[in-house]
């Protein structure tokens, strides 16, 4: 994912840039900064727990409650294919487990996430980006 983001930024004619990421995006941003230090001038990551620490502490309760961690750790294309099969059910289940009483927040997250997940089924197309 980090390399994909570097390619997109190059297509958008950015040779160097500041980068911020939250949660999974923060992990991708961190990887990009490690692999491409000349390109990433500044980095901000939000809500990131050290991956090794989380895996070391993971027990059956954690892996059942936070199953996306295990799913997203699988090699491509398995996570993408599973997520694109029924993104509404998958996202709703994850958010319901994490924040069952936050309905308006969940609705907002579901909308944004489904737009993102829907785009995973299609290759990146710079013409679509440039056309608006």
Coordinates of N, CA and C in Angstrom, one line a residue:
X1 N 0.8 -1.2 0.0 CA 0.0 0.0 0.0 C 0.9 1.3 0.0
X2 N 1.9 1.2 0.8 CA 2.8 2.4 0.8 C 3.4 2.7 -0.6
X3 N 3.8 1.7 -1.3 CA 4.4 1.9 -2.6 C 3.3 2.4 -3.6
X4 N 2.1 1.9 -3.4 CA 0.9 2.4 -4.2 C 0.7 3.9 -4.0
X5 N 0.8 4.3 -2.7 CA 0.6 5.7 -2.4 C 1.7 6.6 -3.0
X6 N 3.0 6.1 -3.0 CA 4.1 6.8 -3.5 C 3.8 7.0 -5.0
X7 N 3.4 6.0 -5.7 CA 3.1 6.0 -7.2 C 2.0 7.1 -7.4
X8 N 1.0 7.1 -6.6 CA -0.1 8.1 -6.8 C 0.4 9.5 -6.6
X9 N 1.2 9.7 -5.6 CA 1.7 11.0 -5.4 C 2.6 11.5 -6.5
X10 N 3.4 10.5 -7.1 CA 4.2 10.9 -8.2 C 3.4 11.2 -9.4
X11 N 2.3 10.5 -9.6 CA 1.4 10.8 -10.7 C 0.7 12.2 -10.6
X12 N 0.5 12.6 -9.3 CA 0.0 13.9 -9.0 C 1.1 15.0 -9.0
X13 N 2.3 14.6 -9.3 CA 3.4 15.5 -9.5 C 3.9 16.1 -8.1
X14 N 3.9 15.2 -7.1 CA 4.4 15.6 -5.8 C 5.7 14.8 -5.6
X15 N 6.8 15.6 -5.5 CA 8.1 14.9 -5.3 C 8.4 14.7 -3.9
X16 N 8.0 15.7 -3.0 CA 8.1 15.6 -1.6 C 6.8 16.1 -0.9
X17 N 6.5 15.6 0.2 CA 5.3 16.0 0.9 C 5.2 15.6 2.3
X18 N 4.4 16.3 3.1 CA 4.1 15.9 4.4 C 2.9 14.9 4.4
X19 N 2.9 14.0 5.4 CA 2.0 12.9 5.3 C 1.4 12.7 6.7
X20 N 0.1 12.5 6.8 CA -0.6 12.1 8.0 C -1.5 10.9 7.8
X21 N -1.6 10.1 8.8 CA -2.5 8.9 8.6 C -3.1 8.5 10.0
X22 N -4.2 7.9 9.9 CA -4.9 7.5 11.1 C -5.2 6.0 11.1
X23 N -4.9 5.3 12.2 CA -5.2 3.9 12.3 C -4.5 3.1 11.2
X24 N -5.1 2.4 10.4 CA -4.5 1.6 9.3 C -3.7 2.5 8.4
X25 N -4.3 3.7 8.1 CA -3.6 4.6 7.2 C -2.4 5.2 7.9
X26 N -2.3 5.2 9.2 CA -1.1 5.6 9.9 C 0.0 4.6 9.7
X27 N -0.4 3.3 9.7 CA 0.6 2.3 9.6 C 1.1 2.3 8.1
X28 N 0.3 2.6 7.2 CA 0.7 2.7 5.8 C 1.7 3.9 5.7
X29 N 1.3 5.0 6.3 CA 2.1 6.2 6.2 C 3.5 6.0 6.9
X30 N 3.5 5.3 8.0 CA 4.7 5.0 8.7 C 5.6 4.1 7.8
X31 N 5.0 3.1 7.1 CA 5.8 2.3 6.2 C 6.4 3.1 5.1
X32 N 5.5 4.0 4.6 CA 6.0 4.9 3.5 C 7.2 5.7 3.9
X33 N 7.1 6.3 5.1 CA 8.2 7.2 5.6 C 9.5 6.3 5.8
X34 N 9.3 5.1 6.3 CA 10.5 4.3 6.5 C 11.2 3.9 5.1
X35 N 10.3 3.5 4.2 CA 10.8 3.1 2.9 C 11.2 4.2 1.9
X36 N 10.7 5.4 2.1 CA 10.9 6.5 1.2 C 11.2 7.8 2.0
X37 N 12.2 7.8 2.8 CA 12.5 9.0 3.6 C 12.8 10.3 2.9
X38 N 13.3 10.2 1.7 CA 13.5 11.4 0.9 C 12.2 12.0 0.4
X39 N 11.2 11.3 0.2 CA 9.9 11.8 -0.3 C 9.1 12.3 0.8
X40 N 9.0 11.7 2.0 CA 8.2 12.1 3.1 C 9.0 13.1 3.9
X41 N 8.6 14.3 3.9 CA 9.3 15.4 4.6 C 8.9 15.4 6.1
X42 N 7.6 15.2 6.4 CA 7.1 15.2 7.7 C 6.0 14.1 7.8
X43 N 5.9 13.6 9.0 CA 4.9 12.5 9.2 C 4.2 12.7 10.5
X44 N 2.9 12.5 10.5 CA 2.0 12.5 11.7 C 1.2 11.2 11.6
X45 N 1.3 10.4 12.7 CA 0.4 9.2 12.7 C -0.5 9.3 14.0
X46 N -1.7 9.0 13.8 CA -2.7 9.1 14.9 C -3.3 7.8 15.3
X47 N -3.5 7.6 16.6 CA -4.2 6.4 17.1 C -3.5 5.1 16.6
X48 N -2.2 5.1 16.8 CA -1.4 3.9 16.4 C -0.8 3.3 17.6
X49 N -1.1 2.0 17.8 CA -0.4 1.2 18.8 C 0.7 0.4 18.2
X50 N 1.8 0.2 18.8 CA 2.9 -0.6 18.2 C 2.4 -2.0 17.8
X51 N 2.5 -2.4 16.6 CA 2.0 -3.6 16.1 C 2.6 -4.8 16.8
X52 N 3.9 -4.9 17.1 CA 4.5 -6.0 17.8 C 3.9 -6.1 19.2
X53 N 3.7 -5.0 19.9 CA 3.1 -5.1 21.2 C 1.7 -5.6 21.2
X54 N 0.9 -5.2 20.2 CA -0.4 -5.7 20.1 C -0.5 -7.2 19.8
X55 N 0.4 -7.7 18.9 CA 0.4 -9.1 18.5 C 0.9 -9.9 19.7
X56 N 1.9 -9.4 20.5 CA 2.4 -10.1 21.6 C 1.3 -10.2 22.7
X57 N 0.4 -9.3 22.8 CA -0.6 -9.3 23.9 C -1.9 -9.9 23.4
X58 N -2.0 -10.2 22.1 CA -3.3 -10.7 21.5 C -3.6 -12.1 22.1
X59 N -4.8 -12.2 22.6 CA -5.3 -13.5 23.1 C -6.6 -13.8 22.3
X60 N -7.3 -14.9 22.7 CA -8.5 -15.2 21.9 C -9.5 -14.2 22.0
X61 N -9.7 -13.5 23.1 CA -10.7 -12.4 23.2 C -10.4 -11.3 22.3
X62 N -9.1 -10.9 22.2 CA -8.7 -9.8 21.3 C -8.9 -10.2 19.9
X63 N -8.5 -11.4 19.5 CA -8.6 -11.8 18.1 C -10.1 -11.9 17.6
X64 N -11.0 -12.3 18.5 CA -12.4 -12.4 18.2 C -13.0 -11.0 18.1
X65 N -12.7 -10.1 19.0 CA -13.2 -8.8 19.0 C -12.7 -7.9 17.9
X66 N -11.4 -8.0 17.7 CA -10.7 -7.2 16.7 C -10.2 -8.0 15.5
X67 N -11.1 -8.8 14.9 CA -10.8 -9.7 13.8 C -10.2 -9.0 12.6
X68 N -10.5 -7.7 12.4 CA -9.9 -7.1 11.2 C -8.4 -7.1 11.3
X69 N -7.8 -7.1 12.5 CA -6.4 -7.1 12.6 C -5.8 -8.4 12.0
X70 N -6.4 -9.5 12.3 CA -6.0 -10.8 11.7 C -6.3 -10.8 10.2
X71 N -7.4 -10.3 9.8 CA -7.8 -10.3 8.4 C -6.8 -9.5 7.6
X72 N -6.6 -8.3 8.0 CA -5.7 -7.3 7.3 C -4.3 -7.7 7.3
X73 N -3.9 -8.6 8.2 CA -2.5 -9.1 8.2 C -2.2 -10.2 7.2
X74 N -3.3 -10.7 6.6 CA -3.2 -11.7 5.5 C -2.6 -11.1 4.3
X75 N -1.9 -11.9 3.5 CA -1.3 -11.4 2.2 C -2.4 -11.1 1.2
X76 N -2.1 -10.1 0.3 CA -3.1 -9.8 -0.7 C -3.2 -11.0 -1.7
X77 N -4.3 -11.2 -2.3 CA -5.5 -10.3 -2.4 C -6.6 -10.8 -1.4
X78 N -6.3 -11.7 -0.5 CA -7.4 -12.2 0.4 C -8.2 -11.2 1.1
X79 N -7.6 -10.2 1.9 CA -8.4 -9.2 2.6 C -9.2 -8.4 1.6
X80 N -8.7 -8.0 0.5 CA -9.4 -7.2 -0.5 C -10.6 -7.9 -1.0
X81 N -10.4 -9.2 -1.3 CA -11.5 -10.0 -1.9 C -12.6 -10.2 -0.9
X82 N -12.2 -10.5 0.3 CA -13.2 -10.8 1.4 C -14.0 -9.5 1.7
X83 N -13.3 -8.4 1.8 CA -13.9 -7.1 2.2 C -14.8 -6.6 1.0
X84 N -14.4 -6.8 -0.2 CA -15.3 -6.4 -1.3 C -16.5 -7.2 -1.6
X85 N -16.5 -8.4 -1.0 CA -17.7 -9.3 -1.2 C -18.9 -8.8 -0.6
X86 N -18.9 -8.2 0.6 CA -20.1 -7.6 1.3 C -19.6 -6.6 2.3
X87 N -19.1 -5.4 1.8 CA -18.5 -4.4 2.7 C -19.5 -3.9 3.7
X88 N -20.8 -3.8 3.4 CA -21.8 -3.2 4.3 C -21.8 -4.1 5.6
X89 N -22.0 -5.4 5.4 CA -22.1 -6.3 6.6 C -20.8 -6.3 7.4
X90 N -19.6 -6.3 6.7 CA -18.3 -6.4 7.3 C -18.1 -5.1 8.1
X91 N -18.3 -4.0 7.5 CA -18.0 -2.7 8.2 C -19.0 -2.5 9.4
X92 N -20.3 -2.8 9.1 CA -21.3 -2.7 10.2 C -21.0 -3.6 11.4
X93 N -20.5 -4.8 11.1 CA -20.2 -5.7 12.2 C -19.0 -5.2 13.0
X94 N -18.0 -4.7 12.3 CA -16.8 -4.2 13.0 C -17.1 -3.0 13.9
X95 N -17.8 -2.0 13.3 CA -18.2 -0.8 14.0 C -19.2 -1.1 15.2
X96 N -20.1 -2.0 15.0 CA -21.0 -2.4 16.0 C -20.3 -3.0 17.2
X97 N -19.3 -3.8 17.0 CA -18.5 -4.4 18.1 C -17.7 -3.3 18.8
X98 N -17.2 -2.4 18.0 CA -16.3 -1.4 18.6 C -17.0 -0.2 19.3
X99 N -18.1 0.2 18.7 CA -18.9 1.3 19.3 C -20.4 1.1 19.1
X100 N -21.0 0.2 19.9 CA -22.4 -0.2 19.7 C -23.3 1.0 20.0
X101 N -23.0 1.9 20.8 CA -23.9 3.0 21.2 C -23.7 4.3 20.4
X102 N -22.8 4.3 19.4 CA -22.5 5.5 18.7 C -23.1 5.4 17.3
X103 N -24.4 5.4 17.2 CA -25.0 5.2 15.9 C -24.7 6.2 14.8
X104 N -24.7 7.5 15.2 CA -24.4 8.6 14.1 C -22.9 8.5 13.7
X105 N -22.1 8.2 14.7 CA -20.6 8.0 14.3 C -20.5 6.8 13.4
X106 N -21.2 5.7 13.7 CA -21.1 4.5 12.9 C -21.6 4.8 11.5
X107 N -22.7 5.5 11.4 CA -23.2 5.8 10.0 C -22.2 6.6 9.2
X108 N -21.6 7.6 9.8 CA -20.6 8.4 9.1 C -19.4 7.5 8.7
X109 N -18.9 6.7 9.6 CA -17.8 5.8 9.3 C -18.2 4.8 8.2
X110 N -19.4 4.3 8.3 CA -19.8 3.3 7.3 C -19.8 4.0 5.9
X111 N -20.3 5.2 5.8 CA -20.4 5.8 4.5 C -19.0 6.1 3.9
X112 N -18.1 6.6 4.7 CA -16.7 6.9 4.3 C -16.0 5.6 3.9
X113 N -16.2 4.6 4.8 CA -15.5 3.3 4.6 C -16.0 2.6 3.3
X114 N -17.3 2.6 3.1 CA -17.8 1.9 1.9 C -17.3 2.6 0.6
X115 N -17.2 3.9 0.6 CA -16.6 4.5 -0.5 C -15.2 4.0 -0.8
X116 N -14.4 3.9 0.3 CA -13.1 3.4 0.2 C -13.0 2.0 -0.3
X117 N -13.8 1.1 0.4 CA -13.9 -0.3 0.1 C -14.4 -0.5 -1.4
X118 N -15.3 0.2 -1.8 CA -15.8 0.1 -3.1 C -14.7 0.4 -4.1
X119 N -13.8 1.3 -3.8 CA -12.8 1.6 -4.8 C -11.7 0.5 -4.8
X120 N -11.7 -0.3 -3.8 CA -10.7 -1.4 -3.8 C -10.9 -2.4 -4.9
X121 N -12.1 -2.5 -5.4 CA -12.5 -3.5 -6.4 C -12.0 -3.0 -7.8
X122 N -11.6 -1.8 -7.9 CA -11.2 -1.2 -9.2 C -9.8 -0.7 -9.2
X123 N -9.1 -0.9 -10.3 CA -7.7 -0.4 -10.3 C -7.7 1.2 -10.3
X124 N -6.6 1.7 -9.8 CA -6.5 3.2 -9.7 C -6.4 3.7 -11.2
X125 N -7.2 4.8 -11.4 CA -7.3 5.4 -12.8 C -7.1 6.9 -12.6
X126 N -5.9 7.4 -13.0 CA -5.6 8.8 -12.9 C -6.5 9.6 -13.7
X127 N -7.0 9.1 -14.8 CA -8.0 9.9 -15.6 C -9.2 10.2 -14.8
X128 N -9.7 9.3 -14.0 CA -10.9 9.6 -13.2 C -10.6 10.6 -12.2
X129 N -9.4 10.6 -11.6 CA -9.0 11.6 -10.6 C -9.0 13.0 -11.2
X130 N -8.3 13.1 -12.4 CA -8.1 14.4 -13.0 C -9.4 15.0 -13.6
X131 N -10.4 14.1 -13.9 CA -11.6 14.5 -14.5 C -12.6 15.0 -13.5
X132 N -12.3 14.9 -12.2 CA -13.1 15.5 -11.2 C -13.9 14.5 -10.5

